[in-house]
Coordinates of C-alpha atoms and ligand atoms in Angstrom, one line a residue:
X1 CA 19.5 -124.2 108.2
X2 CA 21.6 -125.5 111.1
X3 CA 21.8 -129.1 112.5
X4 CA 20.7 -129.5 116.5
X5 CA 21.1 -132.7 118.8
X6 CA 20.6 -132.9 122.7
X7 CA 21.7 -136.1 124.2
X8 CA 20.9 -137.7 127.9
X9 CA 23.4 -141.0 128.5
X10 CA 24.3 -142.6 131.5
X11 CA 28.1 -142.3 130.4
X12 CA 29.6 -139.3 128.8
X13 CA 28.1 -137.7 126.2
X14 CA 30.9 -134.9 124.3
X15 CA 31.8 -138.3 121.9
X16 CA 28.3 -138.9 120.9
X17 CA 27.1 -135.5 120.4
X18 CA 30.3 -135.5 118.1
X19 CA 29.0 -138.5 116.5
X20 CA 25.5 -137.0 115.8
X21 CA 26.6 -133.6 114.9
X22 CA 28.8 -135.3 112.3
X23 CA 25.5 -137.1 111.0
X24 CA 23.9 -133.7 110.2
X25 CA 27.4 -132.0 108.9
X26 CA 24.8 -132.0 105.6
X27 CA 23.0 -129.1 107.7
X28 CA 25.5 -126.3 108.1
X29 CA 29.3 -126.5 107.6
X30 CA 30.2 -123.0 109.2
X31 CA 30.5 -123.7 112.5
X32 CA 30.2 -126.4 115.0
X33 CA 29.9 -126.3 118.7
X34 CA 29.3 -128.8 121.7
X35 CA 28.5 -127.8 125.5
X36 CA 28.0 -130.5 128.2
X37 CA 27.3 -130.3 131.8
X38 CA 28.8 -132.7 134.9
X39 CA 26.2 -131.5 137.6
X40 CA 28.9 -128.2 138.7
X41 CA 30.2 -127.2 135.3
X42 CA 29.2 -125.9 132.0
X43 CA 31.8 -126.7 129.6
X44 CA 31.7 -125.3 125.5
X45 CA 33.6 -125.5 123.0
X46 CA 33.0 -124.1 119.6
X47 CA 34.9 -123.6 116.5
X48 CA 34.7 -122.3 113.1
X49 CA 34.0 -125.0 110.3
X50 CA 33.2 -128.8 109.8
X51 CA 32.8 -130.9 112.9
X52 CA 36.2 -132.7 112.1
X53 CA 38.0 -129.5 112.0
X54 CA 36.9 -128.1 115.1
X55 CA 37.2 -131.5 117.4
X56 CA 39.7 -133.8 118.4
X57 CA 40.0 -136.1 121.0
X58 CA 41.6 -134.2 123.5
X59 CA 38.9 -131.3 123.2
X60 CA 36.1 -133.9 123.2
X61 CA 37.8 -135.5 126.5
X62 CA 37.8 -132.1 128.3
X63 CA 33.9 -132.0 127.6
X64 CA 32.3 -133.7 130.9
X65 CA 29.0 -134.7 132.0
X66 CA 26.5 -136.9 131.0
X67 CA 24.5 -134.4 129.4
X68 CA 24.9 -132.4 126.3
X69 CA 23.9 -130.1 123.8
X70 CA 25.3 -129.4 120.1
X71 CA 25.0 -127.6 117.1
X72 CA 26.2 -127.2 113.5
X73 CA 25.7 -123.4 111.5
X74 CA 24.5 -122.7 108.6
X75 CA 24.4 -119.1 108.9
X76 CA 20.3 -117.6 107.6
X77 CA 20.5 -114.4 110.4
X78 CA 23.0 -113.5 112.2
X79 CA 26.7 -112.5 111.0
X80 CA 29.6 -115.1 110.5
X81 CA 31.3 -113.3 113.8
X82 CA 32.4 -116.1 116.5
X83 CA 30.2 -114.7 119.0
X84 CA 27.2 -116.0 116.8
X85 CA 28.7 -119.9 116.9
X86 CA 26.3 -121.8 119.1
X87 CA 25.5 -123.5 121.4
X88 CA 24.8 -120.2 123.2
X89 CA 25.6 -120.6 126.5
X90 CA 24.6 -118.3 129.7
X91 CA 24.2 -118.7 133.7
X92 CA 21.0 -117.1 135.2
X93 CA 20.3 -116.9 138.7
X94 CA 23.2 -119.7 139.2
X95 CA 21.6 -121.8 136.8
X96 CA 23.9 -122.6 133.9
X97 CA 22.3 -122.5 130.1
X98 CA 23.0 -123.9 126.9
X99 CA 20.6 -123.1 123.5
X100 CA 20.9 -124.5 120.3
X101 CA 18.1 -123.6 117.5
X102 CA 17.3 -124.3 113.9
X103 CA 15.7 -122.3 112.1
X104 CA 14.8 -118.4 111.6
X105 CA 12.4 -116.2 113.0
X106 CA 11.0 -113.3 111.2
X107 CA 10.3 -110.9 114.5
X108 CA 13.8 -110.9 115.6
X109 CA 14.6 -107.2 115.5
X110 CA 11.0 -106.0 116.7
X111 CA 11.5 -108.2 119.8
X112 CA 15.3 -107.4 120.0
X113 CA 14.9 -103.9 120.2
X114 CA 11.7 -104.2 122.8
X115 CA 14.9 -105.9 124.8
X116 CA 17.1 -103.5 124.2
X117 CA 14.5 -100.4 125.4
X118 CA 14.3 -101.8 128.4
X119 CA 18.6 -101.9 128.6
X120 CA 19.4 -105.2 127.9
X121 CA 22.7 -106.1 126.2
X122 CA 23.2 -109.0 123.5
X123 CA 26.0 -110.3 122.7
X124 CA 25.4 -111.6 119.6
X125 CA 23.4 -111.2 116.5
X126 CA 21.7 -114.5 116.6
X127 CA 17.9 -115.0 117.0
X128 CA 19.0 -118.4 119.5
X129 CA 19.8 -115.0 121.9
X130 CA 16.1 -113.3 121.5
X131 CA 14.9 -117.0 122.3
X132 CA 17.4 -117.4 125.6
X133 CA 16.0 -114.0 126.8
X134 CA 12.5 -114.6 126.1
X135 CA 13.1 -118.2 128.5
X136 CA 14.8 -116.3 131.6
X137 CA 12.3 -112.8 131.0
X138 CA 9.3 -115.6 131.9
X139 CA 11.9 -118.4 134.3
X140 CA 12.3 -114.7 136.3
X141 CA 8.6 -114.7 137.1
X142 CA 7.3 -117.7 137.1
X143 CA 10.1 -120.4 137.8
X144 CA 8.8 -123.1 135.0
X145 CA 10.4 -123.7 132.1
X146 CA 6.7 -124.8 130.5
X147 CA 5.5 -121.7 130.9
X148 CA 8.8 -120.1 129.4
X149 CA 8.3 -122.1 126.5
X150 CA 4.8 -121.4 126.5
X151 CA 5.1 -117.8 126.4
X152 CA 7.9 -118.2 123.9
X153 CA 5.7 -119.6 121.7
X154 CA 2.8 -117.3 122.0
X155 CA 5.6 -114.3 121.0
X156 CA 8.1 -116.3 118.3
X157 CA 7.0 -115.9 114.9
X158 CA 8.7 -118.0 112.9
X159 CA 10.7 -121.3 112.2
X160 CA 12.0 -122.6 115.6
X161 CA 13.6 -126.2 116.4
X162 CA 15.6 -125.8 119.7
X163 CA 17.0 -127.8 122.0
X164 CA 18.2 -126.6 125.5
X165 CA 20.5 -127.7 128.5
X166 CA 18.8 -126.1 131.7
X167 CA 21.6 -127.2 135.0
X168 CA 21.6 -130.2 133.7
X169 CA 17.8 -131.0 132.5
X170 CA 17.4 -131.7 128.9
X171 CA 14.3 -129.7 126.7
X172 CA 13.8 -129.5 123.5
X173 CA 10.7 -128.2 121.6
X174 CA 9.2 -127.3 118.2
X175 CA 7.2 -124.0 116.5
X176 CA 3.7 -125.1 116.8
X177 CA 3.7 -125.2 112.9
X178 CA 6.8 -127.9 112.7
X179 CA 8.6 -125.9 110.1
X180 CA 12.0 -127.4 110.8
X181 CA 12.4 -131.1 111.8
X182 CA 13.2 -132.2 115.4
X183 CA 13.0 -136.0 116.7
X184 CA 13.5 -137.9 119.4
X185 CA 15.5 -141.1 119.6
X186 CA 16.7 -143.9 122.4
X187 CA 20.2 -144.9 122.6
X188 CA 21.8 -147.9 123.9
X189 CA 21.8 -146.1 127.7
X190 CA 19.8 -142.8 127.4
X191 CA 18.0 -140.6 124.7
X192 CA 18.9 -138.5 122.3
X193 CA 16.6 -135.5 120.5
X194 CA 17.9 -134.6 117.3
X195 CA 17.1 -132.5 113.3
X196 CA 17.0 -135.9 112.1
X197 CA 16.9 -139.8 112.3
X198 CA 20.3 -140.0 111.0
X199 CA 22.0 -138.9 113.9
X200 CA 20.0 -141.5 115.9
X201 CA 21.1 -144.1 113.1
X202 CA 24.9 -143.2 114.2
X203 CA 24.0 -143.5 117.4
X204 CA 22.8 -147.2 116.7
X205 CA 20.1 -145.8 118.4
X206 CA 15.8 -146.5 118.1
X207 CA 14.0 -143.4 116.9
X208 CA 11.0 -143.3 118.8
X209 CA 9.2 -140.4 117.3
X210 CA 9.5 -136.7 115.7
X211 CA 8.3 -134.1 118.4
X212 CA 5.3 -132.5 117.3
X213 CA 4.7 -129.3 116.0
X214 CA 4.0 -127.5 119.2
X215 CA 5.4 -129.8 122.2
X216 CA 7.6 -129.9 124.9
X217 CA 10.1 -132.4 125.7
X218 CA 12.3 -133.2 128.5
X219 CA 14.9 -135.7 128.9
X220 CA 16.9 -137.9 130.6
X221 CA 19.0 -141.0 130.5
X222 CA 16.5 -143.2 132.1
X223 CA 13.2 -141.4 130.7
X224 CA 11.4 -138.7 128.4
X225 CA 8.2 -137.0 129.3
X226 CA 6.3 -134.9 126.8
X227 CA 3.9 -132.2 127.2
X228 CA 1.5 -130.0 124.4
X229 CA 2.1 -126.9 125.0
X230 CA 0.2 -125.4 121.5
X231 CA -1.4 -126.8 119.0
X232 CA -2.3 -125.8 115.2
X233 CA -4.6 -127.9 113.1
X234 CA -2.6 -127.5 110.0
X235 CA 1.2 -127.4 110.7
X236 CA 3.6 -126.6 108.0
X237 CA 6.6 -128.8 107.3
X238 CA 8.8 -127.3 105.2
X239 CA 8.9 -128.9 101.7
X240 CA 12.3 -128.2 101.1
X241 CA 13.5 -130.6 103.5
X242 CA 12.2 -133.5 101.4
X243 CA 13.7 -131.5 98.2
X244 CA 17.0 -130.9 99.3
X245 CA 17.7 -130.4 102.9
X246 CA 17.6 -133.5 104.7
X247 CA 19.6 -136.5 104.1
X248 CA 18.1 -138.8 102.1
X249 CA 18.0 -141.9 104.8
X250 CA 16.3 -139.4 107.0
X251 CA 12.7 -139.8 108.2
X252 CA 11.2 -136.9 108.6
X253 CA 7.4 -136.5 110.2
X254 CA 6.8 -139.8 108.9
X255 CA 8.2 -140.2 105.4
X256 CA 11.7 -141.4 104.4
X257 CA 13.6 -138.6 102.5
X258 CA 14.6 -140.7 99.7
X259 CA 11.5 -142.3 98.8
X260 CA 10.1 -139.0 98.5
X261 CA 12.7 -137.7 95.8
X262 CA 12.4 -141.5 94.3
X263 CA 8.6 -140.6 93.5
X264 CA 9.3 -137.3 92.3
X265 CA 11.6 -138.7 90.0
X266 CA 8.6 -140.8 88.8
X267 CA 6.3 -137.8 88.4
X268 CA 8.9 -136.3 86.6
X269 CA 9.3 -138.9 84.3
X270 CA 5.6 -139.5 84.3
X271 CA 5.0 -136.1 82.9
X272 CA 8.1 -136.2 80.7
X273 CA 7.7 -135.7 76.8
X274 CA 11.2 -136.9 75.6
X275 CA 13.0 -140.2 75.5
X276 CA 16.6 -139.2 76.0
X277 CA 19.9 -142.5 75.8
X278 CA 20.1 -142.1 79.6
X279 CA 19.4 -140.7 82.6
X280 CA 22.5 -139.2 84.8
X281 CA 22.1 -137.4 88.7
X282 CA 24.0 -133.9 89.6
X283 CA 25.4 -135.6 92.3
X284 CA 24.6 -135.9 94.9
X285 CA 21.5 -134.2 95.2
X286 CA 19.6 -134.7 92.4
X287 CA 20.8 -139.0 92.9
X288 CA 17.6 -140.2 94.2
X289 CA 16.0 -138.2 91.9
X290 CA 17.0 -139.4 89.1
X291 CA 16.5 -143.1 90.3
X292 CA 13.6 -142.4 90.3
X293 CA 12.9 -141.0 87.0
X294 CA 15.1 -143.9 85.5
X295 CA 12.6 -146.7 87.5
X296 CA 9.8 -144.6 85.9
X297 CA 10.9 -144.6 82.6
X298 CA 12.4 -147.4 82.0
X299 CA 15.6 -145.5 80.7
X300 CA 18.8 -146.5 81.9
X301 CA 20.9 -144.5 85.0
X302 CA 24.3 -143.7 83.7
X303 CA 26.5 -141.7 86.4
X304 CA 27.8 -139.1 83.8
X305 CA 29.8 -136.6 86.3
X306 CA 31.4 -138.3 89.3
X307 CA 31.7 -136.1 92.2
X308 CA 35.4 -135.4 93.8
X309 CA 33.7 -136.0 97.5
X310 CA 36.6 -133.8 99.4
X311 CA 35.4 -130.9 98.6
X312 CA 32.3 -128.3 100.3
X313 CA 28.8 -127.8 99.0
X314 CA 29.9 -124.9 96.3
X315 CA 27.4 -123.1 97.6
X316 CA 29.5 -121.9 101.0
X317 CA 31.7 -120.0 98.7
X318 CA 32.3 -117.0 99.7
X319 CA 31.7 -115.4 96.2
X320 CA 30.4 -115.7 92.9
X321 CA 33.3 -116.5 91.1
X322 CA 34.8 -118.9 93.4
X323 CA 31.2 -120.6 93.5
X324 CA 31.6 -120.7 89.8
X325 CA 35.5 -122.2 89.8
X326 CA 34.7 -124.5 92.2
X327 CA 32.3 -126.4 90.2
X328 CA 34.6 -127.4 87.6
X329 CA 36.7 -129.2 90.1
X330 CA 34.0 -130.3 92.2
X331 CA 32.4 -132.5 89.0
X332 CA 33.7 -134.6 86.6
X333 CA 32.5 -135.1 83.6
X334 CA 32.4 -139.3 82.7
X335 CA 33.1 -138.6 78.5
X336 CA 32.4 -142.2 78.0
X337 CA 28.8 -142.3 79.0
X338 CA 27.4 -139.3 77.6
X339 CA 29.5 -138.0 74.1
X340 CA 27.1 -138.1 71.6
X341 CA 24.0 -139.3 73.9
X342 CA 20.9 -137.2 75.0
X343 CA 21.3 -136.7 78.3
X344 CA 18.1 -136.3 81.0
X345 CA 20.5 -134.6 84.0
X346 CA 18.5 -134.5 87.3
X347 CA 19.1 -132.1 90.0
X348 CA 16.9 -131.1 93.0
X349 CA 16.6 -127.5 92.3
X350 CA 17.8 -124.6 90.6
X351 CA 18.2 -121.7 93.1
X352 CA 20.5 -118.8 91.9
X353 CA 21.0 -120.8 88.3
X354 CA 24.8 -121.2 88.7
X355 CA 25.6 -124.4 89.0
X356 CA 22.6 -125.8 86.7
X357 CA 24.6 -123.1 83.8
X358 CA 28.0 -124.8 85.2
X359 CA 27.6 -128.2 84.8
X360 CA 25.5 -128.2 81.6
X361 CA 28.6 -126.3 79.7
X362 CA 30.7 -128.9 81.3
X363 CA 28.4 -132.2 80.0
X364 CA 28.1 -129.8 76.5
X365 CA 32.0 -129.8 76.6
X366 CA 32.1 -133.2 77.3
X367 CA 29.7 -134.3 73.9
X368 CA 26.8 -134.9 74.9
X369 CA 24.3 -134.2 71.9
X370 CA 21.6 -132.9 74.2
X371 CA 21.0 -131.9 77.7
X372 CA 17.5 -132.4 79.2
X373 CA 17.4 -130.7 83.1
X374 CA 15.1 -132.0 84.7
X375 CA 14.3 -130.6 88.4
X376 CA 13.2 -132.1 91.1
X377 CA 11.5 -128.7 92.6
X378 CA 8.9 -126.6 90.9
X379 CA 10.1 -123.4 90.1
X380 CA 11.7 -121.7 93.2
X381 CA 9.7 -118.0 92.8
X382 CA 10.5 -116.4 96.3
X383 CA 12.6 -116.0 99.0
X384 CA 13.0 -118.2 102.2
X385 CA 12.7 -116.0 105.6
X386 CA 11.9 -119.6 107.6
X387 CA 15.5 -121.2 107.8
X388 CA 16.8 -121.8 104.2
X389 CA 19.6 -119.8 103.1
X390 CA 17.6 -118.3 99.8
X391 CA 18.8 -115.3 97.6
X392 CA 16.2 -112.2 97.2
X393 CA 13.6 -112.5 94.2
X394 CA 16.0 -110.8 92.4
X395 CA 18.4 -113.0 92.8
X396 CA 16.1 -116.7 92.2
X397 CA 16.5 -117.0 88.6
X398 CA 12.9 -118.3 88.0
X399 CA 12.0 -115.3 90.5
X400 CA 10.7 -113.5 87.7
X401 CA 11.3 -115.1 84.8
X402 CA 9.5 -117.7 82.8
X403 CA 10.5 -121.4 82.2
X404 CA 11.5 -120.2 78.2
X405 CA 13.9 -117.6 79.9
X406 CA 15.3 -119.3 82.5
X407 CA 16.1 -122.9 80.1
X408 CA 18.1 -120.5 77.7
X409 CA 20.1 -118.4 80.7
X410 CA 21.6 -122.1 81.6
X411 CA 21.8 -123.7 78.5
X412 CA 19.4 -126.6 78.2
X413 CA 18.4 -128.4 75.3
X414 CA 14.7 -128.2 77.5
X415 CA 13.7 -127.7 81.2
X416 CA 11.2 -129.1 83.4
X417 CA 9.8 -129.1 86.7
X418 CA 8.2 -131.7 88.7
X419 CA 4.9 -130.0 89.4
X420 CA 4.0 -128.6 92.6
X421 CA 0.8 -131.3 92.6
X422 CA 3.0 -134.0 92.1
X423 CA 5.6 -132.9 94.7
X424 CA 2.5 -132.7 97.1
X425 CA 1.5 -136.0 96.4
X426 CA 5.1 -137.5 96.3
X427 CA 5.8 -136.3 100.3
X428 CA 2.3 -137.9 101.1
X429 CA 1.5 -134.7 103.1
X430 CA -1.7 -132.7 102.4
X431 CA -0.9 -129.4 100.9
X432 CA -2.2 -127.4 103.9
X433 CA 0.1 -128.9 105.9
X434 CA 3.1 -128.1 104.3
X435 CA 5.0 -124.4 104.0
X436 CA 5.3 -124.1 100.2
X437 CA 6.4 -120.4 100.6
X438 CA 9.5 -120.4 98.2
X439 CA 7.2 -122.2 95.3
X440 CA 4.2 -119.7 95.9
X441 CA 5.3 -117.0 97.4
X442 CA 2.4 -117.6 100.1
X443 CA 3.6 -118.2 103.7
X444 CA 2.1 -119.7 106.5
X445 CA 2.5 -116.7 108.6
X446 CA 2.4 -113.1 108.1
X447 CA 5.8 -111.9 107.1
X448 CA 5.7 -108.4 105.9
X449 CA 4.0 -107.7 103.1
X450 CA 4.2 -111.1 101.4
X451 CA 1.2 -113.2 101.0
X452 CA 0.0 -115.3 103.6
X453 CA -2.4 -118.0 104.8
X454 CA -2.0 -117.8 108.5
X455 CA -2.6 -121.1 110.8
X456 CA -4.3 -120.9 113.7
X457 CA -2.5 -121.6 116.8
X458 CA -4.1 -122.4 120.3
X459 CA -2.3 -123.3 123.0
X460 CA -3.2 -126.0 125.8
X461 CA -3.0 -126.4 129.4
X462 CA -2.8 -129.8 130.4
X463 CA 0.7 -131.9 132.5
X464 CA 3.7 -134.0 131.1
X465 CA 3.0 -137.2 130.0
X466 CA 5.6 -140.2 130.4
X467 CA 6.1 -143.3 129.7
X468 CA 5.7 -145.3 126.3
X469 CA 1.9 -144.3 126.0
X470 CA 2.9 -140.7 125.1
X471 CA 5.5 -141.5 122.4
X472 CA 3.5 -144.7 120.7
X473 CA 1.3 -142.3 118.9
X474 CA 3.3 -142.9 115.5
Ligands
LIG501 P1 22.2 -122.6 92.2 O1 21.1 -122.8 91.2 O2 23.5 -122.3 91.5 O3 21.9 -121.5 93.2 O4 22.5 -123.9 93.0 C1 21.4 -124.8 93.2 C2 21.9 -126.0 93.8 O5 22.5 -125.8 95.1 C3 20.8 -127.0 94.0 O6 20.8 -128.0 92.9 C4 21.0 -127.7 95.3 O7 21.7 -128.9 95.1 C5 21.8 -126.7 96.0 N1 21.0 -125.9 97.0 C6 19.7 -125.5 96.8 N2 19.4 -124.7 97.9 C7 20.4 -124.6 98.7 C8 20.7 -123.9 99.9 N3 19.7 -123.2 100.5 N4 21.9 -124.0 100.4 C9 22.9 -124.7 99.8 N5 22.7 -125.3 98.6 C10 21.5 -125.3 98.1

């Protein structure tokens, strides 16, 4: 996962990318990175860590222009080496290039090493560098970035939100499946394209629209045009954007993040067989969640392990055991609401098993009587190779093993998964129109030898559209 924003303003812009990128911090905490550009100049700076860490005001005031690119990392491909921070940034033919991208692809080395035959060098070990070439091989013959991004997307397979600064002219576009989120958003004096609505939110900006699976967009401060460059009848938004990913006041293709995890906390509850005291979030992902549930049920929401909010996601640890230390002084058990009380804890999903085995030993040590997990993903059966940071098979503990097994390897008094009908029905998407890969194991593209149901793709000829008629659609 990484978080991307391009923004267009009459003023500067190195501040409110700063702004936005610290609105999706949520999406990747390895590395942050801003390039802007004042008509002569490309200007980068990038930086290992949170947002915070790697800005301050002096480095922001160095950033000029009134256009700008920026990205945080959450590393999927590509080695934690600087070289692989982004944006990545490159001059062709005197024009000066800045690339930021969310999400993965799975041809990366085929196409790398087509690259590399013909005696190209990379300097990184990013896919956003397979992408950059694949723009300037087709800018080299034709001149137009549409028909870059067209041919990019007739040879990217994969998950692919990217934004781009071309000398000074703002794209961004989307795979023509819509895996990963992308929107598009006016602020008070220009526009701003972005992972999601949250970084127009701290922009106090509009949102206009999500990009579509499949389109084109270029920006400025006074206007946006739009153009289709492929089109697939059934894209395949990632599920586990509504599960986990994205913030929960995010709106992503259409449906706000939390009222999604609100209703699976009602299926949950709906399909629920015990009647525990209370109902307590892992915070703070499973919170919504279990609001849900608690609405549902009728059973009151008891906060029973408050969070110590200054510390990172446990899951950027670099190993298993500080993963497993770190969750002791990341949660806090709250003695007084759960000693002696069955306990319904919700969380959004159970990857690798860890933390679910952590904090149920801690809300055991604590007194609870009984501890009822209840998960606000099915059961996650298979590996990610579209943008989420996912362990092998081997390493999902419900990869292969059953609900019985998995329930006793963490502890629980029971388990339970939402069901993956209800989770359908709770994002309000068809299920063809969703990637449900990690829940099935079937993908919505061929990737190896895994199971897939692949979408058809046709691509369009046709102009830019501007003006509101083109962005009114939703
Ligand atoms: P674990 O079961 O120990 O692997 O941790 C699962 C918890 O980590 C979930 O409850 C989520 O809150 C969170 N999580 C799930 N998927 C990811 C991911 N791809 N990256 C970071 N955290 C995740």
């Amino acid at each position: 996962m990484c978080g991307i924003v391009g923004i267009a303003d009459a003023g500067g812009v190195s501040f409110s990318l700063y702004y936005a990128l610290y609105a999706l911090q949520h999406r990747g905490q390895e590395s942050s990175g801003i390039s802007t550009f004042d008509g002569t100049t490309l200007f980068k700076y990038r930086g290992h860590g949170l947002v915070a860490e790697v800005f301050d005001e002096s480095i922001l005031s160095g950033l000029l222009g009134s256009v700008g690119v920026g990205h945080v990392r959450y590393p999927t491909t590509g080695e934690r080496i600087p070289e692989n921070f982004q944006p990545f940034c490159f001059t062709f033919r005197g024009k000066h290039v800045a690339v930021a991208h969310n999400g993965n692809l799975v041809n990366t080395q085929e196409l790398r090493d087509a690259f590399e035959e013909r005696g190209q060098i990379f300097c990184t070990t990013t896919d956003t560098e397979v992408i950059g070439n694949l723009i300037v091989d087709e800018l080299r013959k034709s001149g137009s970035m549409e028909d870059a991004v067209l041919h990019c997307m007739r040879i990217l397979r994969g998950s692919y939100s990217v934004v781009m600064l071309v000398d000074g002219v703002l794209y961004a576009f989307r795979d023509p499946l819509g895996i990963r989120p992308l929107c598009i958003g006016k602020t008070p004096s220009g526009h701003i394209v972005c992972s999601e609505s949250v970084a127009v939110d701290a922009m106090n900006g509009t949102f206009i629209r999500d990009v579509k699976p499949g389109e084109l967009v270029r920006l400025d401060a006074n206007s946006i045009s739009c153009r289709q460059i492929a089109r697939c009848r059934h894209p395949a938004h990632c599920v586990f954007e509504y599960i986990y990913f994205a913030r929960a006041d995010s709106v992503v293709d259409g449906r706000l993040v939390y009222d999604v995890r609100r209703r699976i906390g009602h299926a949950l509850a709906d399909e629920d067989d015990i009647r525990p005291d209370l109902v307590s979030p892992v915070p703070d992902s499973g919170i919504a969640h279990a609001i849900g549930y608690s609405e549902q049920s009728g059973i009151p929401y008891r906060e029973g392990l408050m969070k110590n909010r200054y510390m990172g996601r446990t899951f950027i640890m670099p190993s298993q055991e500080a993963r497993e230390n770190a969750v002791r002084i990341k949660l806090n058990p709250v003695k007084g609401h759960i000693a002696g009380k069955s306990v319904a804890l919700v969380d959004d999903s159970i990857v690798r098993g860890t933390t679910s085995r952590r904090i149920i030993s801690i809300v055991r040590d604590a007194g609870a009587a009984e501890v009822h997990m209840r998960i606000g993903s099915p059961a996650i059966k298979a590996p990610c190779y579209l943008g989420v940071d996912m362990p092998t098979r081997e390493e999902l503990i419900a990869g292969n093993r059953e609900n019985e097994a998995v329930r006793e390897r963490i502890g629980a008094s029971s388990l339970r998964h939402v069901s993956i009908d209800e989770l359908i029905h709770a994002t309000g998407i068809e299920a063809s129109d969703l990637c449900l890969g990690c829940l099935t194991g079937e993908y919505p593209l061929s990737i190896g030898c895994e199971r897939c149901s692949e979408r058809r793709v046709d691509f369009v000829s046709g102009t830019y559209q501007s003006g509101l008629a083109a962005f009114d659609d939703r």
